[in-house]
XYZ file of C-alpha atoms in Angstrom:
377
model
C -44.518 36.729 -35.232
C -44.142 38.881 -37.919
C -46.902 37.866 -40.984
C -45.679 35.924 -44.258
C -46.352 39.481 -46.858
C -48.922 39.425 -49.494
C -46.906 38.497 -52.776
C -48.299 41.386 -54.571
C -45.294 42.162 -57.158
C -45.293 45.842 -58.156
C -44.250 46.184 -61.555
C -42.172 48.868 -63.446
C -44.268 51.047 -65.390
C -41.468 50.939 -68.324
C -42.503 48.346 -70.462
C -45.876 46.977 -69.463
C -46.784 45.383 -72.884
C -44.051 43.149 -72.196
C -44.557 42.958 -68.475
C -47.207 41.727 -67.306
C -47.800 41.688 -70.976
C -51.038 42.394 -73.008
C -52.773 39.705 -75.480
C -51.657 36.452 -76.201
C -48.426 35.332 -75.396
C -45.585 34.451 -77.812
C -45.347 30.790 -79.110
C -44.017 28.180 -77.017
C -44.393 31.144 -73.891
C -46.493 30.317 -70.764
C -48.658 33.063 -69.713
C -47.796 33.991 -65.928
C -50.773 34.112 -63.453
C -48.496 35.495 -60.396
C -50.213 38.531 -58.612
C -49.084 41.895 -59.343
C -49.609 45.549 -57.950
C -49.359 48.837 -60.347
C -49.678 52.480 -58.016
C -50.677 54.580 -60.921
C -52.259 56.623 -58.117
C -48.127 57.489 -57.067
C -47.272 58.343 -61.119
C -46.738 62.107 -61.060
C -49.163 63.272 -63.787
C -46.555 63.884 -66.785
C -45.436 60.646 -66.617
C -48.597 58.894 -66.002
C -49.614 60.887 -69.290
C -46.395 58.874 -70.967
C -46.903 55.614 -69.990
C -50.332 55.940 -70.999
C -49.437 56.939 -74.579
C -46.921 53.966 -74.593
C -49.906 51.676 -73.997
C -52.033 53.610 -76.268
C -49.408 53.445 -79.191
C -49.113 49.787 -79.744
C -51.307 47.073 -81.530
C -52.194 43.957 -79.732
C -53.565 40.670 -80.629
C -55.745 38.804 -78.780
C -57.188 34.711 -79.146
C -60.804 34.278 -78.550
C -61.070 31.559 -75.563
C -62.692 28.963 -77.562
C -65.578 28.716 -74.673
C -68.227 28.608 -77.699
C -66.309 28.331 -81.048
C -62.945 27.469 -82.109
C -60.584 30.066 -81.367
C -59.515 32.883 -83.895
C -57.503 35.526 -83.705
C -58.351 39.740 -83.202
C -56.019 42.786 -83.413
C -57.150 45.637 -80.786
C -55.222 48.891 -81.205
C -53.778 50.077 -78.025
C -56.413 53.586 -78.538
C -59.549 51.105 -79.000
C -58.556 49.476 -75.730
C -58.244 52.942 -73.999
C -61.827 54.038 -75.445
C -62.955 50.935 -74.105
C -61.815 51.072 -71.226
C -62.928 54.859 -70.834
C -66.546 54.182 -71.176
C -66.024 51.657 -68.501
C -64.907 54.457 -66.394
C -67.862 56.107 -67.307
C -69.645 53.033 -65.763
C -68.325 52.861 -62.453
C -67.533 56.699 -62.018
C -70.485 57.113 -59.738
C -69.695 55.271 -57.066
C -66.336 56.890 -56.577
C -64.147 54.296 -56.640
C -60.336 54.696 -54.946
C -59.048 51.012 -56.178
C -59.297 48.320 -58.727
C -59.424 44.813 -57.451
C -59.079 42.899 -60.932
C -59.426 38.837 -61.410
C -59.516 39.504 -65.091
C -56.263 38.719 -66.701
C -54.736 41.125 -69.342
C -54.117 38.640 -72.241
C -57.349 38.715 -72.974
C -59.518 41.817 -74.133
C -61.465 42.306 -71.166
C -58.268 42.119 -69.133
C -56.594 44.376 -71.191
C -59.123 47.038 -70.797
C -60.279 46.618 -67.676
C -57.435 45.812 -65.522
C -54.779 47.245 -67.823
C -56.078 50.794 -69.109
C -59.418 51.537 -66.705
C -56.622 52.281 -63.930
C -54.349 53.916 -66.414
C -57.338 56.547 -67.567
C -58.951 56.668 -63.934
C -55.136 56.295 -62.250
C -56.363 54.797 -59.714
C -53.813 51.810 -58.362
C -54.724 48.478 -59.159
C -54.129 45.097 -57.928
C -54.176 41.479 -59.766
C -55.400 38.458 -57.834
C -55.163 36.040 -60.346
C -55.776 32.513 -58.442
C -58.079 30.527 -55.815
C -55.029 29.766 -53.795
C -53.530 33.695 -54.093
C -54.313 35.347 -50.850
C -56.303 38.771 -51.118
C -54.150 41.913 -51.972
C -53.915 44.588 -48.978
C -55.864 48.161 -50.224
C -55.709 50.587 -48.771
C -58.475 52.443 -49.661
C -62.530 52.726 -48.382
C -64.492 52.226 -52.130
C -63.136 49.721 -54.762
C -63.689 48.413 -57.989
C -63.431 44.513 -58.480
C -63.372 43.582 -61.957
C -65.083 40.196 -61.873
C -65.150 37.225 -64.192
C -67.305 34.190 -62.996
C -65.390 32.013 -60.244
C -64.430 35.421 -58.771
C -67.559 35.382 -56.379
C -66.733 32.087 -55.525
C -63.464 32.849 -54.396
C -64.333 36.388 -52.959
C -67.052 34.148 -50.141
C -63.419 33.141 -48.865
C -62.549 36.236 -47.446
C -65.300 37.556 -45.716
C -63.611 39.949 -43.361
C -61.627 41.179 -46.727
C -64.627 42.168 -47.870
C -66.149 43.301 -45.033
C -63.060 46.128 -45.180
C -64.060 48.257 -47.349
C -67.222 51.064 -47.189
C -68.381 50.110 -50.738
C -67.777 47.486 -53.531
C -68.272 47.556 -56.911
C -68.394 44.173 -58.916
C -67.872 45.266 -62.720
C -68.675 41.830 -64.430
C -68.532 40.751 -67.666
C -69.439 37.190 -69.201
C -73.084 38.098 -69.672
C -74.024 35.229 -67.435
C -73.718 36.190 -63.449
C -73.174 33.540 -61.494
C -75.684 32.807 -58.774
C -72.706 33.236 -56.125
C -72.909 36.976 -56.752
C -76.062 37.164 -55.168
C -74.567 35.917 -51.698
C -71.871 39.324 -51.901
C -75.077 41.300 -52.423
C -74.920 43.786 -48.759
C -77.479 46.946 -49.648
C -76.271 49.934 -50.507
C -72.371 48.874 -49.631
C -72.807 47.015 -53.035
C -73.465 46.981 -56.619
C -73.253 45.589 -59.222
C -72.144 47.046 -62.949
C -72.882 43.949 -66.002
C -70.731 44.535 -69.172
C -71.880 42.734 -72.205
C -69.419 42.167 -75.051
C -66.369 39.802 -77.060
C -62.943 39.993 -78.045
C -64.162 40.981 -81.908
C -66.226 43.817 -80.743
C -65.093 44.821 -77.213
C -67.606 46.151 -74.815
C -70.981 46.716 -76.632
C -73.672 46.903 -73.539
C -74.583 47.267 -70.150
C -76.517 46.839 -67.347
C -76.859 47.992 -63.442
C -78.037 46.496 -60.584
C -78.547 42.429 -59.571
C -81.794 41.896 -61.906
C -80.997 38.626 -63.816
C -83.056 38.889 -66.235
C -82.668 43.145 -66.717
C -82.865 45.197 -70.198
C -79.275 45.649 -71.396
C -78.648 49.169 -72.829
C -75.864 49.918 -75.768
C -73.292 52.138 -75.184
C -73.597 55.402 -76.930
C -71.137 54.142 -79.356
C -72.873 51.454 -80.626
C -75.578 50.473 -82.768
C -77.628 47.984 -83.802
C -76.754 46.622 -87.122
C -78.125 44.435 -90.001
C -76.069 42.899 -92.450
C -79.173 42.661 -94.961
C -80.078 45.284 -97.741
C -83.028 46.046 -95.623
C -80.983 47.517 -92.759
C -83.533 50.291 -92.387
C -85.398 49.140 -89.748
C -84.925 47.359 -86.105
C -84.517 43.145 -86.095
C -87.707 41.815 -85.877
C -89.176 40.813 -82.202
C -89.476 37.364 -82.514
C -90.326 34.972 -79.901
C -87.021 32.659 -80.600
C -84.999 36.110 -80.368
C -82.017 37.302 -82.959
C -78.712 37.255 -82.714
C -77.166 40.414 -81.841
C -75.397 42.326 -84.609
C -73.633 45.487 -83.712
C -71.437 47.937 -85.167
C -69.216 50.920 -84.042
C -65.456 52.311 -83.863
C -64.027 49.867 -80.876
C -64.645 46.835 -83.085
C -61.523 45.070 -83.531
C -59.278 44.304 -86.767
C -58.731 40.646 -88.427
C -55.728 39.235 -88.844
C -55.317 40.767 -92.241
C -55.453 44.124 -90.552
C -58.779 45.259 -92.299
C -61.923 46.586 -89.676
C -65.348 44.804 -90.059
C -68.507 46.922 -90.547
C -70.659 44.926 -88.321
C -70.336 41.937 -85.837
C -72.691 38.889 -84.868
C -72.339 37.952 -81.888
C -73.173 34.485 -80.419
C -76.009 36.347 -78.046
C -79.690 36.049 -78.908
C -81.523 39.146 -78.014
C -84.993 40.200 -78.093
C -84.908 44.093 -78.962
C -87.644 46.337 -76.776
C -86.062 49.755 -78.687
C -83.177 51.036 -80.800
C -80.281 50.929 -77.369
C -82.316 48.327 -75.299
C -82.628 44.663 -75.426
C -83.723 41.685 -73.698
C -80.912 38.842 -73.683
C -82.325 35.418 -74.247
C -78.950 33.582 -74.320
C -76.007 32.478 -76.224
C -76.693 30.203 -79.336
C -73.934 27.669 -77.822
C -75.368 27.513 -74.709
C -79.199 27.279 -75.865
C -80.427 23.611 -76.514
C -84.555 23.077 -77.563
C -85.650 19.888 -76.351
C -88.921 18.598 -77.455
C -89.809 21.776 -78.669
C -88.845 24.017 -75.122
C -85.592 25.770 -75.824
C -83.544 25.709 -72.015
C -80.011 28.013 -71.284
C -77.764 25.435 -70.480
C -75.962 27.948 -68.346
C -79.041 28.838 -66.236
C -79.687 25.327 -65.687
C -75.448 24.515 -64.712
C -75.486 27.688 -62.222
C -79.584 26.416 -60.138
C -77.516 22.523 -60.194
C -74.637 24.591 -58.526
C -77.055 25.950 -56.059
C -78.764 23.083 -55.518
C -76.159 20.219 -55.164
C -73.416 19.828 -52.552
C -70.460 20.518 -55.700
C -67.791 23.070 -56.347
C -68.133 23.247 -60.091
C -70.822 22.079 -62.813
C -70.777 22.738 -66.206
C -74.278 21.682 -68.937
C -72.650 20.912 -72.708
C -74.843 20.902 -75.611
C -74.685 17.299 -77.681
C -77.065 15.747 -80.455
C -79.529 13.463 -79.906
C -80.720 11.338 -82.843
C -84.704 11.234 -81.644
C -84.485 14.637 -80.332
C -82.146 16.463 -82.695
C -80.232 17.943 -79.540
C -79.758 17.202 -76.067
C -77.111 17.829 -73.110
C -74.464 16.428 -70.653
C -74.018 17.368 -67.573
C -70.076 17.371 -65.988
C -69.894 17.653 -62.181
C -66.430 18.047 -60.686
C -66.037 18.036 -56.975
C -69.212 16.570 -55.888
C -69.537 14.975 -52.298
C -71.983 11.998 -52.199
C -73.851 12.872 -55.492
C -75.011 10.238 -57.344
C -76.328 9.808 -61.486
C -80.013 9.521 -60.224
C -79.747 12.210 -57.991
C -78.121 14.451 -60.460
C -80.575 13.228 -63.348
C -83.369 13.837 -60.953
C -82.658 17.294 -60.274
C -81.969 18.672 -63.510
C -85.468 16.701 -64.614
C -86.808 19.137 -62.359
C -84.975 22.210 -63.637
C -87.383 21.861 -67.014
C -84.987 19.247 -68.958
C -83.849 15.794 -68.027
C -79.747 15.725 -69.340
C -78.194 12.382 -71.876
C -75.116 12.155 -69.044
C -74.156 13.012 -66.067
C -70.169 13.093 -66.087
C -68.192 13.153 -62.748
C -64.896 14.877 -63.709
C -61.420 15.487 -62.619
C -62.452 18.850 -63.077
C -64.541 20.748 -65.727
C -62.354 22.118 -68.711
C -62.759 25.938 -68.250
C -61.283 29.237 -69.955
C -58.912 31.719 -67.966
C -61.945 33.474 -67.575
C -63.649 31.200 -66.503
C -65.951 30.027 -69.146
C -66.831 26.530 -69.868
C -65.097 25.523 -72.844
C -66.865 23.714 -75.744
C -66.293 19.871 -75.798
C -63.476 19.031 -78.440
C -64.872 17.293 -81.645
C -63.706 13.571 -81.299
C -63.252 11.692 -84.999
């Protein structure tokens, strides 16, 4: 019997702002998740030169996925994108990769630079596996790249023998939080791991190697740390609660207005140790201080994960009117989990929760992230 083929679509190289298409979608326009396959590795060099150009000649706009904030709107010149996604290159370029594996899709800016223009500078061929249900792409090559948001290493401990494959893996990752699944993929020396820290108003600002949770971060040698202050003179101060990380540098993205920001805050709290390292303590959204001991509601979602028989958990910061704040805790897919058993185990994770929620399923980002509770009236 001959087997069904993998549904891996490869797409002219024509018009690729269009198709798959880069940034948000048009009004009214569903954004298509179908797997797709791009050979730049085939593209004779002058016309791999061309299409890159193309790319690099256009504006696009991207909508921030609301996982923390409500969503705005950024404008990322097709040149910032390929800057980006050349020090990514510069990231991954010693393990001498032959293919990109990408889960990361290309309306947002990660996507866009990642799975979009890190082939197009490296040309190395790339392949889109956008869903749980979308069987693995066939790649033919020994050393790949998988660009990795966070349910990718859930899906990826599906296909063992896929994985087993190839000689070497690289998991570029970037949400600043890696999931505790990673650490299951983790096979010696046939494996490593490359952390990207950034947003969709700055693009990719730091980075870290290796499986080390709680690991410096180091800028990239584009960036610096910034202070919006007069006093911008000297480093942010050390402080035990952290501060939030403000950076400046040329890949920053536009507003809608088309003007360029100086500087950026970003939602991450960071503890500096020098001038390109830091310490990351968290994202402001995610942190909640109960009686005094601030938790990471995202460290305490991914050891529930771990420790309960459930496919997906998500911790969302609420207030409390005796403590000030407090959390919920949504559980989708659970088998045979129960409130007290829930409550019992987060108690021992450092912070008992307000609710536990059993969900159709927890409301999540196309990347992945947990999205931030709507206000109700």
């Amino acid at each position: 019997m001959t087997p069904t083929p993998v549904p891996y679509t490869e797409l002219p190289f024509d018009a690729l702002w269009d198709s798959p298409g880069i940034g948000s979608t048009p009004a009214g326009a569903e954004p298509s998740d179908a797997p797709w396959h791009l050979p730049w590795d085939r593209l004779p060099a002058a016309d791999a030169a061309a299409v890159r150009a193309g790319l690099e000649s256009r504006s696009y706009v991207f909508r921030t996925s609301g996982s923390t904030a409500e969503p705005v709107s950024r404008i990322l010149s097709g040149a910032r994108l390929s800057a980006d996604s050349t020090q990514l290159a510069r990231l991954v370029h010693p393990y001498t990769p032959q293919a990109v594996v990408s889960f990361a899709p290309v309306r947002h800016a990660y996507g866009a630079s990642a799975t979009m223009l890190l082939p197009a500078v490296t040309g190395l061929p790339v392949w889109f596996w956008p869903t749980f249900d979308c069987p693995p792409p066939i790649v033919p090559a020994a050393r790949i790249v998988v660009v990795a948001i966070p349910w990718t290493f859930r899906i990826l401990r599906r296909h063992p023998r896929w994985l087993a494959s190839f000689e070497h893996i690289t998991f570029l990752h970037s949400s600043a939080e890696l999931p505790p699944e990673a650490r299951e993929l983790y096979d010696g020396e046939r494996t490593a791991v490359v952390e990207v820290l950034g947003s969709t108003e700055t693009s990719a600002v730091a980075h870290r190697h290796g499986w080390d949770p709680s690991g410096p971060w180091t800028l990239f040698d584009d960036v610096t740390i910034a202070s919006p202050t007069p006093d911008a003179g000297s480093n942010p101060p050390n402080t035990a609660d952290g501060v939030p990380l403000t950076v400046s540098g040329p890949r920053l993205a536009a507003l809608p207005d088309g003007s360029h920001p100086a500087f950026h805050e970003l939602d991450d709290l960071i503890r500096p140790l020098d001038d390109r390292r830091f310490l990351r303590l968290g994202r402001r959204a995610h942190l909640v201080k109960v009686n005094g001991v601030r938790h990471d509601l995202n460290g305490i979602a991914a050891r529930l994960r771990a420790a309960l028989d459930c496919a997906d958990v998500a911790c969302v910061r609420v207030p409390d009117p005796l403590r000030g704040e407090t959390y919920d805790v949504l559980i989708a897919g659970g088998t045979g989990l129960t409130e007290d058993a829930v409550r019992a185990t987060a108690r021992d994770l450092g912070a008992a929760p307000r609710e536990i929620r059993l969900v159709d399923s927890v409301p999540r980002s196309s990347l992945g992230k947990p999205l931030a509770p709507r206000a109700t009236s």
